[in-house]
Structures are given as structure tokens and as C-alpha cells.
XYZ file of C-alpha atoms in Angstrom:
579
model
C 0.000 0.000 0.000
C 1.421 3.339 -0.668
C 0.963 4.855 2.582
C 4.212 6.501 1.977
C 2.550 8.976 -0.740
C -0.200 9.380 1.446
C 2.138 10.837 4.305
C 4.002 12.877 1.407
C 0.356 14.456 0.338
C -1.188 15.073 3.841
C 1.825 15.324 6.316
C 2.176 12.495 9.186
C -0.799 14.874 11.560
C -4.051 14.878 9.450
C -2.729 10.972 8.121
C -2.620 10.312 11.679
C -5.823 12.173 12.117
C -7.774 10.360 9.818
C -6.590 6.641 11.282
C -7.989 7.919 14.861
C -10.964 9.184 13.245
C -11.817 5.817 11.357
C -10.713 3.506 13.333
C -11.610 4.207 16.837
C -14.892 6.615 16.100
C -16.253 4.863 13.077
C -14.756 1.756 13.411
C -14.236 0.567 17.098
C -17.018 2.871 18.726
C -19.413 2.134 16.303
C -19.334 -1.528 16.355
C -19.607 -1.432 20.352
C -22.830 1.038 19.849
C -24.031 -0.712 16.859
C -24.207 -4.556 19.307
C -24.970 -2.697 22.597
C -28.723 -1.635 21.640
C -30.738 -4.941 21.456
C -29.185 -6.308 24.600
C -30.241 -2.818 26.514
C -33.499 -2.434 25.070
C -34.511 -5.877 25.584
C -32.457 -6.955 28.701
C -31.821 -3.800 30.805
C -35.040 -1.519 29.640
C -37.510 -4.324 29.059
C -38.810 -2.886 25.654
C -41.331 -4.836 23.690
C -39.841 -5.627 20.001
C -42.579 -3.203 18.686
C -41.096 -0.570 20.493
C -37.378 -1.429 19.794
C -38.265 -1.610 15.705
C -39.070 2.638 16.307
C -36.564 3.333 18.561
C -33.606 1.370 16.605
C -34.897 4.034 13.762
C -34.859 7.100 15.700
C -30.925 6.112 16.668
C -30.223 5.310 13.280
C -31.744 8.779 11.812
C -28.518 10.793 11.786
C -27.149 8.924 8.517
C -30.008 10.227 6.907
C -29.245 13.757 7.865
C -25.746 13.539 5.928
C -26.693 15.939 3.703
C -27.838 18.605 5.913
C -25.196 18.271 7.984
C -23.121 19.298 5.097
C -24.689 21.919 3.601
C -25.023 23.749 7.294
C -21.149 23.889 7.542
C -20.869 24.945 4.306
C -23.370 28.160 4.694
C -22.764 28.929 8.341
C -18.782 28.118 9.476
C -18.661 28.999 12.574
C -15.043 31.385 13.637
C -14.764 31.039 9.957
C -13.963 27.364 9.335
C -16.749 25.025 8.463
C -15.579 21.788 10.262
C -13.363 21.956 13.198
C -15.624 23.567 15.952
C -18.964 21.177 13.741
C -16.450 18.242 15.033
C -16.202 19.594 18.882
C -19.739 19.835 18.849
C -20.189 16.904 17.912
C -17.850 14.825 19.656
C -19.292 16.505 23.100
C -22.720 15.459 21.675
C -21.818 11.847 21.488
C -19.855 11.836 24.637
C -22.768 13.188 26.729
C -24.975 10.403 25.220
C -22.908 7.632 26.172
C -21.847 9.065 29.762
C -25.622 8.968 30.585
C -26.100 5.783 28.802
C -23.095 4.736 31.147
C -24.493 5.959 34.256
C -27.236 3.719 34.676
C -30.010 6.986 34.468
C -32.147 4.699 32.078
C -32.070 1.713 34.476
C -34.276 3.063 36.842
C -36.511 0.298 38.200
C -38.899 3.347 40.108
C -40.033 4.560 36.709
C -42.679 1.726 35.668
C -42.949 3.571 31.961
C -40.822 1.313 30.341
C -42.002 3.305 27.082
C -40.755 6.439 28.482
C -37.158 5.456 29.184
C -37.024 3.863 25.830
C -37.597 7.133 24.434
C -34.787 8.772 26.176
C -32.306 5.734 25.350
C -32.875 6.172 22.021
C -32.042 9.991 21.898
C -28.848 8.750 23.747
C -28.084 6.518 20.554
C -29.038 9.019 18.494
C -26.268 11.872 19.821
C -23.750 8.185 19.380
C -24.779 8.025 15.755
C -24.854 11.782 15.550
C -21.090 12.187 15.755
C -20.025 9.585 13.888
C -21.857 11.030 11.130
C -20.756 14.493 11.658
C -17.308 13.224 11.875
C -18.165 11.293 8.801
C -19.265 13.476 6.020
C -17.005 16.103 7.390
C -13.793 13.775 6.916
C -15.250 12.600 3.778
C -14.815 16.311 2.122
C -11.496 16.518 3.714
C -9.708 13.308 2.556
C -11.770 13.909 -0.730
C -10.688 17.569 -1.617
C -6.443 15.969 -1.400
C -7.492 13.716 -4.006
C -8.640 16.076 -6.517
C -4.795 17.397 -6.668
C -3.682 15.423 -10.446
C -0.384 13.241 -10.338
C -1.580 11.988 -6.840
C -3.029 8.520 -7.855
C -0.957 6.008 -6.084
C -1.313 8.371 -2.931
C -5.312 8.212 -3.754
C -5.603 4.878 -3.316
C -3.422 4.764 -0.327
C -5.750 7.430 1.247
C -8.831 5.035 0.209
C -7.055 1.588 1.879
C -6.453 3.250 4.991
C -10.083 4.434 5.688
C -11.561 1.047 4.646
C -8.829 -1.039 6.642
C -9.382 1.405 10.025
C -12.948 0.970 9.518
C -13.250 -2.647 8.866
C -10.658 -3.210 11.807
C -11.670 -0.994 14.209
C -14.965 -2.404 13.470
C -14.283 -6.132 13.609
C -12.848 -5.105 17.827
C -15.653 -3.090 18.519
C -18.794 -5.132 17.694
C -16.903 -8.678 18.345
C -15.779 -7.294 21.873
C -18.961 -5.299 22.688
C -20.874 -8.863 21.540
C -18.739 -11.067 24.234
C -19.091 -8.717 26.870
C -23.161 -7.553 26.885
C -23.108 -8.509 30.735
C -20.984 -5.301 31.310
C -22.991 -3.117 29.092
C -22.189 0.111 31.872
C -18.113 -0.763 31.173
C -19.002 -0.943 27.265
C -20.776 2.863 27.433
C -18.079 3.782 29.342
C -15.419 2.933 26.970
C -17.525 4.324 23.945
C -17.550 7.430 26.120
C -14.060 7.713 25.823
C -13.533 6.772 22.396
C -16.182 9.320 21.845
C -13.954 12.171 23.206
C -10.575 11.187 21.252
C -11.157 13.351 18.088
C -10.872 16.675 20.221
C -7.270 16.162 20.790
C -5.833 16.209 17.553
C -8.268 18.978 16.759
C -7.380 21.250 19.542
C -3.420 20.408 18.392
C -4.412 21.421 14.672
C -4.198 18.654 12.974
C -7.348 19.440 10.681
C -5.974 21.477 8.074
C -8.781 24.387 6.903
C -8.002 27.580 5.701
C -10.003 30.621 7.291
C -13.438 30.979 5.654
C -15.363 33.872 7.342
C -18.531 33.706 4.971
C -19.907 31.395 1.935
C -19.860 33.797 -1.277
C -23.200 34.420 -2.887
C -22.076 32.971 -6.013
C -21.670 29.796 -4.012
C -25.153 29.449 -2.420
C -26.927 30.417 -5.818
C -25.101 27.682 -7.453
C -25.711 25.203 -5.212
C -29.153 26.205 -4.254
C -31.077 23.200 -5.334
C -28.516 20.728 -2.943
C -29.173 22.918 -0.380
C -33.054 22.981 -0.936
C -32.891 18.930 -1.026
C -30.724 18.836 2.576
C -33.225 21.034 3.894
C -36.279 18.794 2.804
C -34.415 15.445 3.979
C -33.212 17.490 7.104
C -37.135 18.342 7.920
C -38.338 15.246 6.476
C -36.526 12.812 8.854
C -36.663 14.391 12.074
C -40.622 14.246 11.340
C -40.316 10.532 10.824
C -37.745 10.337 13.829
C -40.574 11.712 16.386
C -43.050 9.060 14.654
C -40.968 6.355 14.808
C -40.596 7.099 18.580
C -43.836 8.213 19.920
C -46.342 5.955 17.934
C -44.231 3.024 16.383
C -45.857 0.558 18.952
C -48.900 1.674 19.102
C -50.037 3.723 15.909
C -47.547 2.101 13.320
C -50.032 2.766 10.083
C -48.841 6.683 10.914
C -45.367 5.440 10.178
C -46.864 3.721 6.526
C -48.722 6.847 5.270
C -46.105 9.189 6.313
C -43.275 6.855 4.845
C -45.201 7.269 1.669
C -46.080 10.713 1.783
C -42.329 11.640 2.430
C -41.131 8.915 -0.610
C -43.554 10.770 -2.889
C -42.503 14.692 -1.927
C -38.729 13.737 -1.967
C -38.487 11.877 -5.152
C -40.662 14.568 -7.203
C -38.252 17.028 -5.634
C -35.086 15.417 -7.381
C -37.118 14.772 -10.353
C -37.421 18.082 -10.954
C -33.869 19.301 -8.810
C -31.209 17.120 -10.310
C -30.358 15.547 -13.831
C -32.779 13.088 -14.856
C -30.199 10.309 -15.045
C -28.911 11.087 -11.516
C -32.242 11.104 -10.434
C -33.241 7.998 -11.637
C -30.547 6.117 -10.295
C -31.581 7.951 -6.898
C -34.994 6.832 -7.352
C -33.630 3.025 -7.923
C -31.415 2.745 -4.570
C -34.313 4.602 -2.345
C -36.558 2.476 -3.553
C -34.133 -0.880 -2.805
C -33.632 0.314 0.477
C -37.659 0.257 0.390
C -38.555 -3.153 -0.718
C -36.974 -4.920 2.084
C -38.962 -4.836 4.608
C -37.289 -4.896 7.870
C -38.045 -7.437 10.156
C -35.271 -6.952 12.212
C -37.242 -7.051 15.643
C -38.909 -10.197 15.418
C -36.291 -12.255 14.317
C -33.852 -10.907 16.842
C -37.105 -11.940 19.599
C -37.149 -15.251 17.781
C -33.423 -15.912 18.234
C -32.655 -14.832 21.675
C -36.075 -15.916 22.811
C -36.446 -17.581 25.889
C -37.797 -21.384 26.128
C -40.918 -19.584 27.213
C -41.386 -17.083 24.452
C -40.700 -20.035 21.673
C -40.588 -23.488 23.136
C -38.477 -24.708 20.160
C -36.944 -22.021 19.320
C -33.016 -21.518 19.063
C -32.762 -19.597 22.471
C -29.783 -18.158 21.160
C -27.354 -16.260 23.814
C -25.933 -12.696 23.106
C -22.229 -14.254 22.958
C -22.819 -16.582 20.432
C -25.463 -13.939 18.656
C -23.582 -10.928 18.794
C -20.026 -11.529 19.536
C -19.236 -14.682 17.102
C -22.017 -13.826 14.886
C -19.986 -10.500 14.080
C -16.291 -12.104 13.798
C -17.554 -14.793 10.951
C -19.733 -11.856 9.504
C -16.855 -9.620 9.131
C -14.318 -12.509 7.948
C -17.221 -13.732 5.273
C -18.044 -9.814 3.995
C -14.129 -9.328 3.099
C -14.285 -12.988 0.861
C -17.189 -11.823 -0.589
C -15.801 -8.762 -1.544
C -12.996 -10.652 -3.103
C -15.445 -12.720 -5.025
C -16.891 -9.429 -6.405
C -13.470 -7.986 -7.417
C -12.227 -11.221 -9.162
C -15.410 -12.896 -10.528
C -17.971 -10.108 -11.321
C -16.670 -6.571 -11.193
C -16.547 -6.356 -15.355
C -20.360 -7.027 -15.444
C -22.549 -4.406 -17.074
C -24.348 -2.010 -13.886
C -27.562 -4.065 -14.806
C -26.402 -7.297 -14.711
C -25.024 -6.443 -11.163
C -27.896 -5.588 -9.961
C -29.977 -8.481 -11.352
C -27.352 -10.328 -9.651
C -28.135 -8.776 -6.191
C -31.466 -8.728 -6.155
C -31.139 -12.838 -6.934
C -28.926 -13.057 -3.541
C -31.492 -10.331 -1.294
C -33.932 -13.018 -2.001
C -31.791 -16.171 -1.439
C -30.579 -14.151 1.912
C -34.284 -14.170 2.949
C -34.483 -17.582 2.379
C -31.650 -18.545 5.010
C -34.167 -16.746 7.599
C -37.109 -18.734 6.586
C -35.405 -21.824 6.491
C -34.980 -21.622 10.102
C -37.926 -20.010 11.606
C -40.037 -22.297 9.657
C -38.045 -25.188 11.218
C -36.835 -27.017 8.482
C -33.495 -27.132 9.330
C -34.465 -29.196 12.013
C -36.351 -31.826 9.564
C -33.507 -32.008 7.854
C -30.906 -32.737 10.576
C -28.881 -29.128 10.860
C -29.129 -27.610 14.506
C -30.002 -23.858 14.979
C -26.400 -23.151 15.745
C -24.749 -24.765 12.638
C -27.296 -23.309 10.357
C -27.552 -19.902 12.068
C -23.872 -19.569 11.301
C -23.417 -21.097 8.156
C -26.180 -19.208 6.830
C -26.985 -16.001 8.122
C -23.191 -15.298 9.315
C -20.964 -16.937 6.175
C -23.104 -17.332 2.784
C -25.766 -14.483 3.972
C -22.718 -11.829 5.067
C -20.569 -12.906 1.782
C -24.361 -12.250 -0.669
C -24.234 -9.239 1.833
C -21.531 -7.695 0.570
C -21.573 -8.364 -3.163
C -24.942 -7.036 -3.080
C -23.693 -3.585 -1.834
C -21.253 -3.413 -4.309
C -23.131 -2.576 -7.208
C -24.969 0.372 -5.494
C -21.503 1.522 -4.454
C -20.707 1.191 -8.346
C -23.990 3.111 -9.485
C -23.290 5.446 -6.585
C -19.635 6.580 -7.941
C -20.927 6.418 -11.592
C -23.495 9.511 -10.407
C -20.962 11.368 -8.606
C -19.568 14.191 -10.695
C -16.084 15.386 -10.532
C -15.200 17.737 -7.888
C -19.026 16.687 -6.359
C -17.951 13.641 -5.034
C -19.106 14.417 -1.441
C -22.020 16.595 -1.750
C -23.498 13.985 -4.075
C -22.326 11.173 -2.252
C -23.580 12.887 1.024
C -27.423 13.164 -0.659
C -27.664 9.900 -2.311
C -26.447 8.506 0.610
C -29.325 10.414 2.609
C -31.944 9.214 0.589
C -30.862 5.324 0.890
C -30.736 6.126 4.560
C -34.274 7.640 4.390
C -35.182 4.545 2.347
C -34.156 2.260 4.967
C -36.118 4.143 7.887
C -39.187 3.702 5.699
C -38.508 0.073 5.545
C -38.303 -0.202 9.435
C -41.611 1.229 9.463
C -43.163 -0.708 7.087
C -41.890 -3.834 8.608
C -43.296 -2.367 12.185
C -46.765 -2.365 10.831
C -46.563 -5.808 8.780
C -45.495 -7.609 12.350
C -48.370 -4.998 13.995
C -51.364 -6.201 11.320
C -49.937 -10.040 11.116
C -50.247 -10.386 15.201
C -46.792 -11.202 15.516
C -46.311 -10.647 19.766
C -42.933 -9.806 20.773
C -43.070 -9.161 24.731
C -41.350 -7.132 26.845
C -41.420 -10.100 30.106
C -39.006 -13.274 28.725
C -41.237 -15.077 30.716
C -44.474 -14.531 28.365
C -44.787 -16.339 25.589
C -44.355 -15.001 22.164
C -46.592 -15.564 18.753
C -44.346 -16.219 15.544
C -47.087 -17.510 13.851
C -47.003 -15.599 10.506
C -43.397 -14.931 10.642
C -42.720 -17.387 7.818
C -45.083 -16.058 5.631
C -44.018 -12.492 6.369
C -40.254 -13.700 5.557
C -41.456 -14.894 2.254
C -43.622 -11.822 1.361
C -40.826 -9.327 2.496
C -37.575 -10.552 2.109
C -38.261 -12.854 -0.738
C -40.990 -11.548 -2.492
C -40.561 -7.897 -2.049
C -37.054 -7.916 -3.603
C -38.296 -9.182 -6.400
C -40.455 -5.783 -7.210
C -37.094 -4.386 -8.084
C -36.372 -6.139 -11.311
C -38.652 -4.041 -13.346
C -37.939 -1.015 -11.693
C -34.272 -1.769 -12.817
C -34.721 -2.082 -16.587
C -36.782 1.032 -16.435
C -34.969 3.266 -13.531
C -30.946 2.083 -14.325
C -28.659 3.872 -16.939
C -28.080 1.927 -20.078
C -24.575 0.796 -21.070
C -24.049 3.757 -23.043
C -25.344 6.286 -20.235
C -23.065 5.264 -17.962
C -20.141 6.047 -20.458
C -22.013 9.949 -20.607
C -20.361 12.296 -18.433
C -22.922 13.374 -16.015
C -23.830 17.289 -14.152
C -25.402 17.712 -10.514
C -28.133 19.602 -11.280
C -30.274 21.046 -14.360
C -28.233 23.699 -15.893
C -25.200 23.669 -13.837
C -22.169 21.933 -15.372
C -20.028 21.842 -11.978
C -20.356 21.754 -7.953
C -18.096 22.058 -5.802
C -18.438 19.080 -2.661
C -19.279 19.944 0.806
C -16.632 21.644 2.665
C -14.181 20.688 0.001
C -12.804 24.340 -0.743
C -12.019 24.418 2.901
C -9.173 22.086 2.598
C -5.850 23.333 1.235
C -2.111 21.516 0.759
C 0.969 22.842 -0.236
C 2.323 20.811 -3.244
C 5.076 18.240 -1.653
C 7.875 20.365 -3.133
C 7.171 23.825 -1.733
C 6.725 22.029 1.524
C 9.865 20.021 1.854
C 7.830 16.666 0.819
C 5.323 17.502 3.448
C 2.124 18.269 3.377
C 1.704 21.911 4.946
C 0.273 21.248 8.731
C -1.817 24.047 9.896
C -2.488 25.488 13.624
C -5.708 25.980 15.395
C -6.260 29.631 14.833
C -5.055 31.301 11.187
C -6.977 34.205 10.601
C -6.257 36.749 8.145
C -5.585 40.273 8.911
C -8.141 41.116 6.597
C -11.791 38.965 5.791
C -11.847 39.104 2.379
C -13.818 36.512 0.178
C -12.257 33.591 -0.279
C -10.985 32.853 -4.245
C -11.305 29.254 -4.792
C -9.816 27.491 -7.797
C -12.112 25.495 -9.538
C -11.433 21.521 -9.997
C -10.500 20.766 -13.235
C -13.611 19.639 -15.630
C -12.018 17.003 -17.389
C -13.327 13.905 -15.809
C -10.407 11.764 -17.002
C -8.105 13.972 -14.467
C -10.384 13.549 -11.696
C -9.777 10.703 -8.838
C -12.459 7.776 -9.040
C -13.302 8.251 -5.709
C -16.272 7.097 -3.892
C -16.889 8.387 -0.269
C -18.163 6.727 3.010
C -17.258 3.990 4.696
C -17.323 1.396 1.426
C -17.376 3.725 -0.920
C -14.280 2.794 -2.613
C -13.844 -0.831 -1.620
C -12.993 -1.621 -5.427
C -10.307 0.941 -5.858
C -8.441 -0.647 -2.627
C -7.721 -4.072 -4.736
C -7.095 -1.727 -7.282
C -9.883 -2.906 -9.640
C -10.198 -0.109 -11.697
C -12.165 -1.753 -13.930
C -15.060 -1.091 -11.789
C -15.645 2.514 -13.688
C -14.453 1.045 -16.759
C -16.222 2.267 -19.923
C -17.420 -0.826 -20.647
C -20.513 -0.455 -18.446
């Protein structure tokens, strides 16, 4: 890996920078937040699954807000720089969650409203999630502005293996330690507490090169109008469904249907009309394939960790072997699979990709089936054996090649020099999508009678659980093939340079003009490092240089946390012209 190059383009502090960031915020702090919510919910707080399915989505809700996040430190930097005091924030945000999660506030036995505690817990997730997104889409526009330099591409890719490898490791400890240890939940919040604090260090040392931006110029904010008008709408849109999701998602879950739909409706008429038609219909096709899996995510963690007196012969799964091995195979089968992409598939035209991973979203619902409907009892596999094999190994390896080809369509519709800012919307609205699912899946298990109980002592009804595992994971999928032939790019579309919005041939990404490097010879074959506090004598409008148009010069670089998974095996042939 040429990590070298990477030092040589952002100097030793923000490479540094970036590792902590990745790999102990998004990576190790994430996975222990990520495993720690059904075992508190269920265990500590006594939450019915009902409940849990709206408060997992209210935690969950800052990935949608990616986009607004963005756009706010791009119009309002506060001291003049758009992302180092946004981080603080931040960071104190999500360090105040966990501290109270930590202090045992929540566990209060005298407050009998088990409902109203859940509330608060999930608020407590939510300021979690909220800084690791913050941290997220901010670092994304960092990292992503030092690729557009041309001449820089081993140093690219360098800059792309590092954030995937802190992630994926950082990961890999946090959820596999966090799952053997969910008897010491208090020590877990503690430790996320702490992780949680870590970015302000570097950032009170400097290490976060900005240059001084005292106000966004005009020309700016009427060119980029329509992104901003979209962040705004998601922005609005999701904390709406956030406060649903939370107050009625147990007891009025149709509100979370019509609303789901109403919102789908607004916010895809709003690109329609916002952004270039191709863009938007690719938009369109991921929303709507984060839609048409229906999440069932509560009652088939009840069914698995259910007690002999919820489900008699049920798999009465414990949280070490559920959540602690369950992630280590997971992780271990998602990197094969994404070596199975990158060797076997990657040259396939964008359609036949996704043909290919809707086929494995509906074999993946079939592992679930399989089991709650007890055949793989009949034919002589035990819960454990078949739990792993399938939902852990050939589910987490279909996993993974199935969320390649979105991150394929995804880099295809970012244009250069909008890499984030695109990134950061598209990536709002799959988020968005994937709320909607949780609340369509909340009122399936509502309207089927499916009972998951607060008391492990009460006995549970699974009844139509098969059937629902058919209709949404199998047979909802399937919706998606037409969709696909009408909604994807052809071949020779994807070969067509694309804009970001009607009328405007360029767009600069979120934040991105706020990072600046020396070139490695006027700085001694460093990157320039940059204190705290730089202010100018004098606040005069910044001058950015515009990226350069030609998208052959630009860096095929994807964002987020796999966003450029193919580019770290070097498979360039992922963006080839042959799709």
C-alpha cells in the first residue's frame, strides 16, 4: 500500500488524524454502539420488540441527515472554518450520550414507563450516531478535496485503503468485543464514552488542516441552491419521521406507513425536478431498494434470543454466540465476498449487477425462513450450525456483493469535484429509504399479530413470521427487477459524463474548498500542517480554484465507509467504460 505517498500528500498529523478518526470513532465505537442496543433495550429496559423496531430508527436517523449536515457547515462556518468547531460539537454530543447511557439513568426500576425510558435511550443513541456522522461526512470532504490534486493517484488509493482497513478493523474489535461482553454493558458505554472524546485532541493540536473561511460567497449558495433545498427537505423530512418512529411506532404504526409514503412521494418529485434526470433515476432506484426490504429486524432478533418460554423450540440463542461470534464470521465472510466481487464479477454491465443482487437479497431471505419455519431441524442441521453457516458466512458474503453494485452506481453519479455533496445526498436518501422500511416492517409484524413481549417469561406468537419472511424478504425484492430495466442507466449512459443539477455543469463538494495543501515540493515533501487559529488580517472573500472539468483527471473516488472498496484491490475496472 502506498501509505508513503499518502504521508508525502497530507503530512504524518491529518494521516494520523484520519486513522484515529476511522478507526476508533467509526470503526471501534461504532461496532460497540451498533451490538450494545438490542441487549439494553430488551435486557436492561424491558422494551417490547414493537417498540425497539421505532426506537432502533430514531438512533439510526442521523445517517439520513448527511446531507444537511453538510450543507449547514458549508453556509454557516462557525469562527470562519466550516468543520473543526462542527467536530467539537459533535464529539461533546456523542460523549454526553454515552456518559448517561453509562451511568445507569435509564435503568431506573422506580419509573414503571418502560415506554418512556425507551424514548430517552434512544435519543442517547441518536447523539452516538450523531457524531459519527458528523465526523463522517465532514472527513469525507477533507480526505476527498487531497485527491482532486492530479499526479496523486498512487497516494489516492493509499488514502482510500487506509479508511476502509481502520474501519473494517476498528470495526471487527468493537462489535466482536462489545458482543462477548453484553453482561458489562455500563463498562461498554463507558469505553464508547471515551472513544467518543478522542477526536478533540488532535483537533485542539491542529491537525485538521482548513483555511479561514469567514462567509460562503453568494455565487456559491446560488449555485448550489437546489442541494441545499434537497438537505433542507431530507433534514425536515426525517426528524418528522424520527418523532413518529418514537412516539407511535408501537402503538399507531399505520402513521409510520402513510407518512413513509407521503415523504417517498414529496422527496423523489423534488429530485425529479432538482437534479439531472439520469442522476435522479438512479436515486430513485437505490431509495426504492432500500424500500422493498422490509425490515423485520425485531422479530427475528425476539425469535433468536427468545427464551424457552417465548418459543418453546426455538433456538434460544445467547448474546455471545449472537452478537459476539455472529460478528467475527460476519466480518471474515463480507471481506471474501468482496474478493469474489473484485475477481469474478466486477466487469459485469451495472444491470447485470444488480440483477445479480437482487437474486442473492432473495436467497438471503431464504436462510431466515429456512430456520424459523423449522426445516433445518427436519432435515438434521441444529439452529447453531445453520444460524452460522447461513446467516453469518453465505448471507454476510451475498451481503456484501450485493452492496457493491450500489456503491458502483453510486460513484458512476458522482460528478467530478461533487464527489461528497453527491455522495452525502444519495447517501441520505438510501438512509431515508431504509427508515421507511423499518416502518413498514413495524406495521406488517403490527397487522400479522406477531407478539414480541417485553417479560421473557411470556410467551411469544411467531405464527405468521414465515409467511411475512417470504412476502418481504423474498418476495418484495423481487419488485425491483422491473424497476431496474426502467430506472438504471443503459450501457451507453453510464459512459455519458454526467452534471449535478439542471443547468449547472459543476459543484463544488461539501466543505471541500475548505481544505488546502501545499504541493510536496514547496513544503519540503510535506504536506503543509496548519495550527488551530489562522486568521487573516483582513476577511476578504475567499478565491477558490475550480477543480479541473475534465473527468479523465479527476480521482475515481467514492466516499463513506465502502465507498471505494474496489479501488483498494485496485480494480479499476469497476468505472471502466465498458458499463
Amino acid at each position: 500500500m502506498p501509505f508513503s505517498d499518502v504521508f508525502k500528500l497530507l503530512g504524518w498529523r491529518f494521516t494520523l488524524f484520519i486513522c484515529i478518526i476511522y478507526f476508533f470513532i467509526k470503526g471501534v465505537m461504532l461496532g460497540i454502539v451498533g451490538v450494545a442496543q438490542l441487549p439494553y433495550y430488551k435486557t436492561h429496559l424491558g422494551i417490547t420488540g414493537e417498540a425497539y423496531q421505532g426506537y432502533a430508527m430514531a438512533s439510526m436517523a442521523p445517517w439520513a441527515l448527511k446531507p444537511a449536515i453538510g450543507a449547514l457547515s458549508d453556509i454557516l462556518p462557525i469562527r470562519g472554518y466550516p468543520k473543526r468547531y462542527y467536530i467539537m460539537i459533535a464529539s461533546l454530543i456523542g460523549t454526553s450520550g454515552l456518559m448517561l447511557l453509562s451511568s445507569g439513568l435509564m435503568d431506573d426500576s422506580s419509573n414503571p414507563d418502560h415506554n418512556s425510558r425507551g424514548r430517552w435511550t434512544s435519543m442517547l443513541f441518536f447523539a452516538a450516531h450523531f457524531e459519527v456522522a458528523v465526523v463522517d461526512v465532514l472527513f469525507e470532504g477533507a480526505y476527498t478535496a487531497a485527491t482532486h490534486r492530479p499526479g496523486d493517484q498512487k497516494a489516492q488509493n493509499g488514502i482510500i485503503s487506509l479508511v476502509w482497513g481502520c474501519v473494517t478493523f476498528g470495526g471487527f474489535i468493537g462489535s466482536v468485543s462489545a458482543g462477548f461482553n453484553t453482561h458489562a454493558l455500563t463498562k461498554l458505554f463507558i469505553v464508547g464514552s471515551v472513544l467518543a472524546v478522542v477526536p478533540l485532541v488532535p483537533l485542539l493540536n491542529g491537525w485538521l488542516p482548513e483555511k479561514y473561511t469567514p462567509f460562503m460567497p453568494r455565487s456559491k449558495c446560488r449555485q448550489n441552491k437546489y442541494r441545499y433545498y434537497l438537505a433542507l427537505l431530507i433534514c425536515v423530512s426525517v426528524m418528522a419521521y424520527t418523532f413518529i418512529s418514537i412516539r407511535w411506532t408501537a402503538t399507531h404504526p399505520i402513521l409510520l406507513l402513510t407518512y413513509g409514503g407521503f415523504v417517498s412521494f414529496m422527496l423523489l418529485l423534488c429530485t425529479r425536478y432538482a437534479l439531472q434526470p439520469l442522476i435522479a433515476r438512479g436515486n430513485a432506484y437505490m431509495f426504492f431498494a432500500s424500500v422493498f426490504y422490509f425490515d423485520l429486524s425485531a422479530a427475528l432478533h425476539w425469535f433468536y434470543t427468545g427464551t424457552p418460554k417465548c418459543i418453546a423450540d426455538g433456538p434460544h440463542f445467547d448474546y455471545k454466540y449472537y452478537m459476539g461470534w455472529s460478528a467475527a464470521v460476519s466480518t471474515v465472510a463480507g471481506i471474501l465476498g468482496l474478493f469474489i466481487f473484485n475477481f469474478l464479477v466486477t466487469r459485469w454491465n451495472l444491470k447485470s449487477l444488480f440483477f445479480l443482487s437482487i437474486a442473492l437479497r432473495a436467497m438471503g431471505g431464504l436462510v431466515d425462513y429456512i430456520i424459523v419455519a423449522r426445516w433445518n431441524i427436519a432435515w438434521g442441521w441444529s439452529d447453531r450450525q445453520s444460524f452460522m453457516f447461513g446467516n453469518n458466512i453465505v448471507a454476510s458474503i451475498a451481503g456484501m456483493m450485493e452492496a457493491m453494485p450500489f456503491i458502483k452506481l453510486t460513484l458512476r453519479l458522482c460528478p467530478p469535484g461533487g464527489e461528497t455533496a453527491m455522495y452525502a445526498l444519495l447517501a441520505g436518501y438510501q438512509n431515508l429509504g431504509g427508515g421507511i422500511s423499518k416502518g413498514i416492517g413495524a406495521y406488517l409484524m403490527a397487522a400479522t399479530g406477531i407478539y414480541l413481549p417485553a417479560d421473557v417469561n411470556e410467551p411469544c406468537n411467531f405464527d405468521a413470521l414465515p409467511q411475512l419472511i417470504l412476502w418481504s424478504h423474498v418476495a418484495a425484492p423481487l419488485v425491483m427487477i422491473p424497476l431496474a430495466i426502467w430506472l438504471l442507466p443503459s450501457r451507453a449512459q453510464m459512459a455519458e459524463p454526467f452534471v449535478f443539477e439542471r443547468g449547472v455543469e459543476h459543484h463544488e463538494s461539501f466543505t471541500d474548498d475548505a481544505f488546502e495543501l501545499l504541493p510536496a515540493e514547496e513544503s519540503g515533501g510535506q504536506a503543509q500542517d496548519f495550527e488551530l487559529e489562522t486568521e487573516p488580517q483582513s476577511q476578504v472573500e475567499p478565491q477558490v480554484e475550480p477543480y479541473d472539468k475534465n473527468p479523465s483527471q479527476q480521482s475515481n473516488m467514492m466516499v463513506g465507509v465502502f465507498d471505494d472498496i474496489s479501488e483498494v484491490f485496485g480494480q479499476d475496472s469497476v468505472v471502466s467504460s465498458n458499463d
